[in-house]
Amino acid sequence: SWNKPNSQGRLFSVNLLDDSGEIRATAFTQQVDRLFPMLEAGKVYYISNAQVKMARQQFSTLNNQYELTFDDSTIVEQCQETTGVPQEQYEFVPLANLMKYEKGAIVDVLCVVRSVEDVVEITPKNGPTDRKMVKRDMSVVDKSGYQVRATVWGDDAREFKVPVDAIVAFKGMRVGDFGGRTLSLPSIGSLMASPDIPEAHMLRGWYDSAGRNASFQTYESMGGGGGGGEGRTDQIKTMAAVRDENVGGDHAEYFSVKGTIVFVRSTTLAYPGCASPDCSKKVIEDASTGQWRCEKCERSFASPEYRYIFSVNVSDETGQNWLQCFNEVGEQLLGCSANEMIRLQQQDETAFNQRIADATFQEFQFRCRAKSETFNDNTRVRISVMTMTKVDYVAEAHRLNKLIEAFSM
């Protein structure tokens, strides 16, 4: 529905498919009640007397310069003979390629759901305060080795019953740049769980054989500040070198280090953050209303969106350092969202402690940023983890062999 100063009403849109391609159709006002109950996804219909118009691309995810409008004369009849029905058409984009697409671009993705969060109710930033929207965030991965946060809205969020580790095909996802790259399913998009297509069967085979226990890169380190862009090669350092060279003491520096997590500081794992898609500021609970208030957005929420921020002690053969981890690295390390981890901390201490235990004594390659910070007249170097990957022992062996050869010359 829409409600503008000079007009108001209701509408719905459907994507129609035949052997020649896809086209979007829209019905307004009186036609909503007449036609919406007749149409069901996956069914076949005869449609006649629809108006053909130039497509408004801002409202469509389909590759078609035309669209249809249903009016009083439009006739819709269900077809009972459904042999040879064409399948949904996709142009899948690997998650690793999302940096090639500008903010607002529309893409199709085929992915595995790694974690799903609860539905959250929010108030639109530029809308009336009494208008509420619901969303559900999830982490998705694919064979390209990347993990991305994806968001579904409205009925898609309420009715999302897809289990963790399931394959989902998203059509018409909008690319966002919050935290590097994110995905959001607009109302004109669609999703299909466990699609019966060759690409999905191949993804399932890969995930069951190797992907389930793999580590994934994220885009979080690419959002916001300068430096550390994709494709940058950072110097690999030991823990002793980071300390002795005062890395980050004069200016921000990026480097990589290989080490084993020996301790996770679990007393404070996460902070209550804003539930708005484009904001991660800390929110404060209003004791009188029970609502969580974001001063930046000037909005209140029924519950916060917890985001990881915690430290891990990482050791190598030369020493140890404390590294700070943020949300996507935390999800990768602990295997669940911050919301879920806070729930376990409050309701299931055994499961919470097991998650922490599972995260320790694992070896990773950490890409880090070191920068000097001053607080209460005390200056120290803070080392933040930008990305974290499992060690490629073959590549590491080749690197060490080259170092040995260089010393023997």
Tab-separated table of C-alpha atoms in Angstrom:
chain	number	residue	atom	x	y	z
A	1	SER	CA	0.000	0.000	0.000
A	2	TRP	CA	0.964	3.655	-0.318
A	3	ASN	CA	-0.188	6.783	1.446
A	4	LYS	CA	0.864	10.090	-0.083
A	5	PRO	CA	-0.530	13.593	0.496
A	6	ASN	CA	-2.434	13.504	-2.784
A	7	SER	CA	-3.243	9.801	-3.130
A	8	GLN	CA	-3.449	6.490	-1.337
A	9	GLY	CA	-4.240	2.911	-2.274
A	10	ARG	CA	-3.037	-0.650	-2.561
A	11	LEU	CA	-1.104	-2.645	-5.132
A	12	PHE	CA	0.645	-5.942	-5.698
A	13	SER	CA	3.142	-7.129	-8.282
A	14	VAL	CA	3.986	-10.540	-9.703
A	15	ASN	CA	6.799	-11.790	-11.901
A	16	LEU	CA	5.508	-13.850	-14.814
A	17	LEU	CA	7.602	-16.379	-16.738
A	18	ASP	CA	7.258	-18.229	-20.023
A	19	ASP	CA	9.648	-19.810	-22.519
A	20	SER	CA	10.672	-16.426	-23.937
A	21	GLY	CA	11.560	-14.679	-20.675
A	22	GLU	CA	10.117	-12.815	-17.699
A	23	ILE	CA	7.901	-9.780	-17.233
A	24	ARG	CA	6.533	-7.916	-14.239
A	25	ALA	CA	2.796	-7.302	-13.787
A	26	THR	CA	1.108	-4.938	-11.320
A	27	ALA	CA	-2.480	-4.565	-10.117
A	28	PHE	CA	-3.871	-1.496	-8.335
A	29	THR	CA	-6.754	-0.656	-5.939
A	30	GLN	CA	-9.905	-2.561	-6.944
A	31	GLN	CA	-7.955	-5.234	-8.856
A	32	VAL	CA	-6.034	-6.233	-5.728
A	33	ASP	CA	-9.056	-7.884	-4.114
A	34	ARG	CA	-10.146	-9.472	-7.397
A	35	LEU	CA	-6.862	-10.902	-8.661
A	36	PHE	CA	-4.531	-11.377	-5.719
A	37	PRO	CA	-6.400	-14.435	-4.285
A	38	MET	CA	-6.301	-16.078	-7.721
A	39	LEU	CA	-2.517	-16.030	-8.168
A	40	GLU	CA	-0.158	-18.492	-6.524
A	41	ALA	CA	3.571	-18.941	-7.038
A	42	GLY	CA	4.418	-21.949	-9.199
A	43	LYS	CA	0.970	-22.210	-10.819
A	44	VAL	CA	0.304	-21.662	-14.547
A	45	TYR	CA	-2.254	-19.125	-15.854
A	46	TYR	CA	-3.808	-17.779	-19.020
A	47	ILE	CA	-3.745	-13.958	-18.845
A	48	SER	CA	-5.431	-11.666	-21.382
A	49	ASN	CA	-6.354	-7.988	-21.773
A	50	ALA	CA	-3.477	-6.607	-19.702
A	51	GLN	CA	-1.961	-3.235	-20.559
A	52	VAL	CA	1.633	-3.160	-21.845
A	53	LYS	CA	3.773	-0.255	-20.663
A	54	MET	CA	7.417	0.726	-20.538
A	55	ALA	CA	8.969	-0.753	-17.424
A	56	ARG	CA	9.914	1.459	-14.489
A	57	GLN	CA	13.278	-0.106	-13.798
A	58	GLN	CA	13.479	1.255	-10.245
A	59	PHE	CA	10.576	-1.061	-9.340
A	60	SER	CA	11.684	-4.163	-11.257
A	61	THR	CA	14.490	-6.689	-11.017
A	62	LEU	CA	13.765	-8.294	-14.396
A	63	ASN	CA	15.648	-7.870	-17.642
A	64	ASN	CA	12.676	-6.578	-19.627
A	65	GLN	CA	12.009	-3.084	-20.960
A	66	TYR	CA	8.242	-3.623	-20.735
A	67	GLU	CA	5.794	-4.456	-17.931
A	68	LEU	CA	2.083	-5.293	-17.609
A	69	THR	CA	-0.709	-3.559	-15.698
A	70	PHE	CA	-3.855	-5.458	-14.706
A	71	ASP	CA	-7.091	-3.429	-15.042
A	72	ASP	CA	-10.852	-4.047	-15.010
A	73	SER	CA	-10.753	-5.899	-18.336
A	74	THR	CA	-7.878	-8.218	-17.452
A	75	ILE	CA	-8.831	-11.898	-17.371
A	76	VAL	CA	-6.829	-14.440	-15.354
A	77	GLU	CA	-7.570	-18.162	-15.673
A	78	GLN	CA	-5.617	-21.027	-14.166
A	79	CYS	CA	-4.250	-23.574	-16.626
A	80	GLN	CA	-4.759	-27.189	-15.557
A	81	GLU	CA	-2.249	-28.674	-18.038
A	82	THR	CA	1.172	-27.815	-16.628
A	83	THR	CA	3.643	-29.975	-18.556
A	84	GLY	CA	6.844	-28.323	-19.703
A	85	VAL	CA	6.594	-25.387	-17.293
A	86	PRO	CA	9.713	-23.173	-17.562
A	87	GLN	CA	11.828	-22.657	-14.457
A	88	GLU	CA	12.752	-19.402	-12.762
A	89	GLN	CA	15.672	-17.754	-14.548
A	90	TYR	CA	18.700	-16.649	-12.552
A	91	GLU	CA	21.992	-14.931	-13.226
A	92	PHE	CA	23.885	-15.889	-10.099
A	93	VAL	CA	26.699	-13.688	-8.841
A	94	PRO	CA	29.362	-15.214	-6.544
A	95	LEU	CA	29.520	-13.484	-3.169
A	96	ALA	CA	33.227	-12.864	-3.759
A	97	ASN	CA	32.316	-10.613	-6.715
A	98	LEU	CA	29.988	-8.228	-4.880
A	99	MET	CA	32.654	-5.495	-4.759
A	100	LYS	CA	32.266	-5.226	-8.545
A	101	TYR	CA	28.697	-3.967	-8.054
A	102	GLU	CA	27.737	-0.478	-6.918
A	103	LYS	CA	25.491	0.198	-3.951
A	104	GLY	CA	21.879	-0.318	-5.053
A	105	ALA	CA	22.702	-2.809	-7.818
A	106	ILE	CA	20.378	-5.801	-8.212
A	107	VAL	CA	21.864	-9.306	-8.251
A	108	ASP	CA	20.817	-12.946	-7.963
A	109	VAL	CA	22.712	-15.126	-5.485
A	110	LEU	CA	22.730	-18.836	-4.693
A	111	CYS	CA	23.996	-19.479	-1.188
A	112	VAL	CA	23.954	-21.568	1.965
A	113	VAL	CA	22.311	-20.177	5.108
A	114	ARG	CA	24.887	-20.325	7.924
A	115	SER	CA	22.900	-18.588	10.675
A	116	VAL	CA	19.475	-16.962	11.052
A	117	GLU	CA	18.503	-14.302	13.567
A	118	ASP	CA	15.131	-13.517	15.102
A	119	VAL	CA	12.654	-11.094	13.576
A	120	VAL	CA	13.244	-7.489	14.643
A	121	GLU	CA	10.681	-4.665	14.468
A	122	ILE	CA	12.004	-1.250	13.467
A	123	THR	CA	10.663	2.203	12.636
A	124	PRO	CA	11.707	3.551	9.199
A	125	LYS	CA	14.208	6.398	9.480
A	126	ASN	CA	12.249	8.767	7.229
A	127	GLY	CA	8.754	7.470	7.883
A	128	PRO	CA	6.051	8.142	10.461
A	129	THR	CA	6.861	6.985	13.968
A	130	ASP	CA	3.745	4.785	14.125
A	131	ARG	CA	4.757	2.821	11.024
A	132	LYS	CA	6.629	-0.369	11.827
A	133	MET	CA	8.703	-2.668	9.635
A	134	VAL	CA	10.027	-6.114	10.427
A	135	LYS	CA	13.271	-7.616	9.229
A	136	ARG	CA	15.319	-10.760	9.708
A	137	ASP	CA	19.084	-10.931	9.233
A	138	MET	CA	21.062	-14.010	8.300
A	139	SER	CA	24.599	-14.933	7.319
A	140	VAL	CA	25.008	-16.647	3.955
A	141	VAL	CA	28.035	-18.215	2.246
A	142	ASP	CA	28.847	-19.733	-1.102
A	143	LYS	CA	31.601	-21.647	-2.884
A	144	SER	CA	33.568	-18.449	-3.587
A	145	GLY	CA	34.656	-18.434	0.054
A	146	TYR	CA	32.817	-15.329	1.286
A	147	GLN	CA	30.259	-14.760	4.032
A	148	VAL	CA	27.753	-11.896	3.713
A	149	ARG	CA	24.912	-10.573	5.839
A	150	ALA	CA	21.565	-10.838	4.044
A	151	THR	CA	18.298	-9.256	5.183
A	152	VAL	CA	14.703	-10.108	4.317
A	153	TRP	CA	11.736	-7.873	5.155
A	154	GLY	CA	8.023	-7.960	5.890
A	155	ASP	CA	6.231	-11.233	5.202
A	156	ASP	CA	9.460	-12.793	3.943
A	157	ALA	CA	10.972	-12.110	7.378
A	158	ARG	CA	7.941	-13.341	9.347
A	159	GLU	CA	7.465	-16.495	7.290
A	160	PHE	CA	11.116	-17.405	6.818
A	161	LYS	CA	11.319	-21.072	7.862
A	162	VAL	CA	14.482	-22.055	6.004
A	163	PRO	CA	16.781	-24.083	8.296
A	164	VAL	CA	20.463	-23.427	8.800
A	165	ASP	CA	22.663	-25.167	6.174
A	166	ALA	CA	19.863	-25.034	3.574
A	167	ILE	CA	20.425	-23.817	-0.005
A	168	VAL	CA	18.523	-20.664	-0.980
A	169	ALA	CA	18.246	-18.914	-4.341
A	170	PHE	CA	17.620	-15.183	-3.990
A	171	LYS	CA	16.403	-13.280	-7.029
A	172	GLY	CA	16.652	-9.507	-7.112
A	173	MET	CA	18.808	-8.867	-4.042
A	174	ARG	CA	19.892	-5.258	-3.581
A	175	VAL	CA	23.579	-4.662	-2.848
A	176	GLY	CA	24.396	-2.458	0.145
A	177	ASP	CA	27.734	-1.040	1.263
A	178	PHE	CA	27.244	-1.086	5.046
A	179	GLY	CA	30.205	-2.935	6.530
A	180	GLY	CA	31.722	-3.393	3.057
A	181	ARG	CA	28.972	-5.311	1.264
A	182	THR	CA	25.563	-6.569	2.386
A	183	LEU	CA	22.464	-7.913	0.629
A	184	SER	CA	18.816	-6.986	1.148
A	185	LEU	CA	15.749	-8.534	-0.461
A	186	PRO	CA	13.313	-5.789	-1.567
A	187	SER	CA	9.616	-6.382	-2.050
A	188	ILE	CA	10.167	-6.864	-5.778
A	189	GLY	CA	12.634	-9.698	-5.139
A	190	SER	CA	11.970	-13.339	-4.325
A	191	LEU	CA	13.572	-16.335	-2.645
A	192	MET	CA	13.352	-20.079	-3.152
A	193	ALA	CA	14.595	-22.651	-0.653
A	194	SER	CA	16.252	-25.849	-1.937
A	195	PRO	CA	15.697	-25.035	-5.641
A	196	ASP	CA	15.791	-28.043	-7.955
A	197	ILE	CA	18.423	-26.658	-10.316
A	198	PRO	CA	21.889	-28.004	-11.257
A	199	GLU	CA	23.726	-25.102	-9.584
A	200	ALA	CA	21.998	-25.827	-6.270
A	201	HIS	CA	22.869	-29.534	-6.435
A	202	MET	CA	26.526	-28.653	-7.079
A	203	LEU	CA	26.540	-26.194	-4.170
A	204	ARG	CA	25.006	-28.826	-1.895
A	205	GLY	CA	27.687	-31.343	-2.844
A	206	TRP	CA	30.468	-28.844	-2.164
A	207	TYR	CA	29.008	-27.709	1.157
A	208	ASP	CA	28.459	-31.232	2.486
A	209	SER	CA	31.954	-32.357	1.487
A	210	ALA	CA	34.063	-29.277	2.309
A	211	GLY	CA	32.129	-26.060	2.910
A	212	ARG	CA	30.452	-26.982	6.182
A	213	ASN	CA	33.766	-26.824	8.058
A	214	ALA	CA	35.400	-24.098	5.965
A	215	SER	CA	36.322	-20.590	7.084
A	216	PHE	CA	35.014	-17.678	5.052
A	217	GLN	CA	36.227	-14.186	4.310
A	218	THR	CA	34.021	-11.157	4.923
A	219	TYR	CA	33.678	-7.652	3.538
A	220	GLU	CA	33.520	-5.957	6.930
A	221	SER	CA	37.088	-4.670	6.706
A	222	MET	CA	36.286	-2.857	3.454
A	223	GLY	CA	33.521	-0.618	4.766
A	224	GLY	CA	34.122	2.886	6.000
A	225	GLY	CA	37.768	3.823	6.483
A	226	GLY	CA	40.604	4.022	4.050
A	227	GLY	CA	43.354	1.531	3.516
A	228	GLY	CA	43.216	-2.211	3.419
A	229	GLY	CA	41.342	-2.481	0.140
A	230	GLU	CA	40.780	-5.693	-1.737
A	231	GLY	CA	43.827	-7.076	-3.409
A	232	ARG	CA	46.255	-5.408	-1.015
A	233	THR	CA	49.194	-7.583	0.065
A	234	ASP	CA	50.181	-7.055	3.686
A	235	GLN	CA	53.485	-7.988	5.242
A	236	ILE	CA	53.406	-11.168	7.311
A	237	LYS	CA	54.834	-10.539	10.774
A	238	THR	CA	55.480	-12.517	13.924
A	239	MET	CA	54.022	-11.470	17.256
A	240	ALA	CA	57.484	-10.449	18.438
A	241	ALA	CA	57.978	-8.244	15.371
A	242	VAL	CA	54.643	-6.505	15.970
A	243	ARG	CA	55.764	-5.653	19.482
A	244	ASP	CA	59.425	-4.821	18.801
A	245	GLU	CA	58.743	-2.688	15.711
A	246	ASN	CA	55.998	-0.724	17.509
A	247	VAL	CA	53.648	-1.420	14.619
A	248	GLY	CA	50.857	1.163	14.528
A	249	GLY	CA	52.602	3.446	17.006
A	250	ASP	CA	53.042	6.366	14.598
A	251	HIS	CA	50.254	5.738	12.095
A	252	ALA	CA	47.743	3.049	11.172
A	253	GLU	CA	49.396	-0.016	9.657
A	254	TYR	CA	48.065	-3.205	8.122
A	255	PHE	CA	49.779	-6.557	8.446
A	256	SER	CA	49.079	-10.288	8.611
A	257	VAL	CA	49.989	-12.714	11.359
A	258	LYS	CA	49.573	-16.461	11.810
A	259	GLY	CA	48.727	-17.610	15.296
A	260	THR	CA	46.655	-19.766	17.631
A	261	ILE	CA	43.807	-18.423	19.757
A	262	VAL	CA	44.636	-19.367	23.347
A	263	PHE	CA	42.004	-17.323	25.190
A	264	VAL	CA	38.686	-15.621	24.396
A	265	ARG	CA	37.707	-12.769	26.711
A	266	SER	CA	34.071	-13.729	27.187
A	267	THR	CA	32.964	-11.489	30.056
A	268	THR	CA	31.790	-8.862	27.558
A	269	LEU	CA	31.285	-10.332	24.092
A	270	ALA	CA	28.866	-7.908	22.471
A	271	TYR	CA	27.077	-4.607	22.796
A	272	PRO	CA	23.397	-3.806	22.138
A	273	GLY	CA	23.360	-2.107	18.736
A	274	CYS	CA	20.831	-0.224	16.646
A	275	ALA	CA	18.464	-2.478	14.683
A	276	SER	CA	18.435	-0.138	11.683
A	277	PRO	CA	20.092	-1.702	8.592
A	278	ASP	CA	22.431	1.273	8.125
A	279	CYS	CA	23.420	1.935	11.725
A	280	SER	CA	25.492	0.016	14.255
A	281	LYS	CA	25.584	2.558	17.086
A	282	LYS	CA	25.089	1.409	20.649
A	283	VAL	CA	21.523	1.711	21.957
A	284	ILE	CA	20.405	2.399	25.523
A	285	GLU	CA	17.432	0.775	27.229
A	286	ASP	CA	14.738	3.103	28.539
A	287	ALA	CA	13.764	1.569	31.866
A	288	SER	CA	10.376	3.284	31.837
A	289	THR	CA	9.258	1.885	28.458
A	290	GLY	CA	11.484	-1.139	27.924
A	291	GLN	CA	12.400	0.234	24.487
A	292	TRP	CA	15.960	0.526	23.198
A	293	ARG	CA	16.826	4.047	21.998
A	294	CYS	CA	19.330	4.985	19.277
A	295	GLU	CA	20.334	8.619	19.656
A	296	LYS	CA	21.891	8.773	16.197
A	297	CYS	CA	18.768	7.561	14.383
A	298	GLU	CA	16.431	9.075	16.981
A	299	ARG	CA	14.411	5.862	16.941
A	300	SER	CA	13.412	3.226	19.463
A	301	PHE	CA	13.255	-0.550	19.099
A	302	ALA	CA	11.625	-3.372	20.996
A	303	SER	CA	14.953	-5.196	21.157
A	304	PRO	CA	18.540	-4.400	20.228
A	305	GLU	CA	20.673	-5.970	17.533
A	306	TYR	CA	23.655	-7.307	19.444
A	307	ARG	CA	27.015	-6.963	17.679
A	308	TYR	CA	30.238	-8.662	18.635
A	309	ILE	CA	33.185	-6.715	20.014
A	310	PHE	CA	35.627	-8.748	22.109
A	311	SER	CA	39.312	-9.580	22.421
A	312	VAL	CA	41.207	-12.796	21.860
A	313	ASN	CA	44.721	-13.643	22.953
A	314	VAL	CA	46.655	-14.998	19.988
A	315	SER	CA	50.025	-16.694	20.292
A	316	ASP	CA	52.733	-17.828	17.896
A	317	GLU	CA	56.212	-19.233	18.430
A	318	THR	CA	57.605	-15.768	19.264
A	319	GLY	CA	55.025	-14.340	21.677
A	320	GLN	CA	51.418	-13.250	22.045
A	321	ASN	CA	49.142	-10.242	21.527
A	322	TRP	CA	45.572	-9.222	22.254
A	323	LEU	CA	43.517	-8.801	19.061
A	324	GLN	CA	40.118	-7.106	18.935
A	325	CYS	CA	37.353	-8.844	16.956
A	326	PHE	CA	34.229	-7.260	15.515
A	327	ASN	CA	30.886	-8.639	14.407
A	328	GLU	CA	31.532	-10.713	11.283
A	329	VAL	CA	34.805	-12.111	12.608
A	330	GLY	CA	32.960	-12.978	15.835
A	331	GLU	CA	30.250	-14.809	13.904
A	332	GLN	CA	32.903	-16.709	11.981
A	333	LEU	CA	34.830	-17.676	15.110
A	334	LEU	CA	31.912	-18.546	17.411
A	335	GLY	CA	29.634	-19.987	14.727
A	336	CYS	CA	26.511	-18.012	15.609
A	337	SER	CA	25.151	-14.473	15.785
A	338	ALA	CA	25.787	-12.190	18.733
A	339	ASN	CA	22.053	-12.310	19.527
A	340	GLU	CA	22.261	-16.084	19.873
A	341	MET	CA	25.428	-15.927	21.960
A	342	ILE	CA	23.871	-13.440	24.395
A	343	ARG	CA	20.826	-15.715	24.668
A	344	LEU	CA	23.066	-18.678	25.512
A	345	GLN	CA	24.963	-16.596	28.067
A	346	GLN	CA	21.699	-15.791	29.819
A	347	GLN	CA	19.861	-19.114	29.438
A	348	ASP	CA	22.285	-21.954	28.722
A	349	GLU	CA	25.685	-21.494	30.363
A	350	THR	CA	26.902	-24.952	29.325
A	351	ALA	CA	26.260	-24.305	25.625
A	352	PHE	CA	27.780	-20.827	25.960
A	353	ASN	CA	30.976	-22.176	27.511
A	354	GLN	CA	31.201	-24.879	24.860
A	355	ARG	CA	31.110	-22.251	22.097
A	356	ILE	CA	33.980	-20.428	23.783
A	357	ALA	CA	35.930	-23.657	24.240
A	358	ASP	CA	35.427	-24.634	20.581
A	359	ALA	CA	36.894	-21.284	19.500
A	360	THR	CA	40.161	-21.735	21.386
A	361	PHE	CA	43.320	-23.532	20.247
A	362	GLN	CA	42.498	-22.989	16.587
A	363	GLU	CA	45.114	-21.594	14.219
A	364	PHE	CA	44.205	-18.823	11.774
A	365	GLN	CA	45.759	-16.303	9.441
A	366	PHE	CA	44.715	-12.891	10.768
A	367	ARG	CA	44.723	-9.729	8.683
A	368	CYS	CA	45.073	-6.898	11.180
A	369	ARG	CA	45.090	-3.156	11.536
A	370	ALA	CA	47.211	-1.578	14.256
A	371	LYS	CA	46.655	2.016	15.354
A	372	SER	CA	47.659	4.094	18.345
A	373	GLU	CA	44.729	5.313	20.483
A	374	THR	CA	44.621	7.670	23.462
A	375	PHE	CA	42.102	7.370	26.279
A	376	ASN	CA	42.284	9.231	29.612
A	377	ASP	CA	45.794	10.428	28.702
A	378	ASN	CA	46.937	6.825	28.221
A	379	THR	CA	48.194	5.903	24.761
A	380	ARG	CA	48.358	2.342	23.512
A	381	VAL	CA	48.306	0.464	20.220
A	382	ARG	CA	45.061	-1.358	19.464
A	383	ILE	CA	45.219	-4.277	17.029
A	384	SER	CA	41.926	-5.066	15.262
A	385	VAL	CA	41.182	-8.164	13.191
A	386	MET	CA	39.909	-7.202	9.739
A	387	THR	CA	39.572	-10.733	8.321
A	388	MET	CA	40.375	-14.221	9.559
A	389	THR	CA	40.975	-17.336	7.448
A	390	LYS	CA	42.055	-20.906	8.055
A	391	VAL	CA	45.755	-21.431	7.419
A	392	ASP	CA	46.576	-22.767	3.945
A	393	TYR	CA	49.366	-25.080	5.023
A	394	VAL	CA	50.537	-25.807	1.478
A	395	ALA	CA	50.938	-22.099	0.699
A	396	GLU	CA	52.507	-21.522	4.130
A	397	ALA	CA	55.035	-24.297	3.524
A	398	HIS	CA	56.034	-22.714	0.204
A	399	ARG	CA	56.420	-19.311	1.902
A	400	LEU	CA	58.623	-20.690	4.657
A	401	ASN	CA	60.706	-22.615	2.132
A	402	LYS	CA	61.402	-19.396	0.234
A	403	LEU	CA	62.494	-17.729	3.492
A	404	ILE	CA	64.862	-20.595	4.198
A	405	GLU	CA	66.293	-20.362	0.683
A	406	ALA	CA	66.786	-16.618	1.086
A	407	PHE	CA	68.759	-17.119	4.339
A	408	SER	CA	70.929	-19.835	2.786
A	409	MET	CA	72.111	-17.634	-0.078
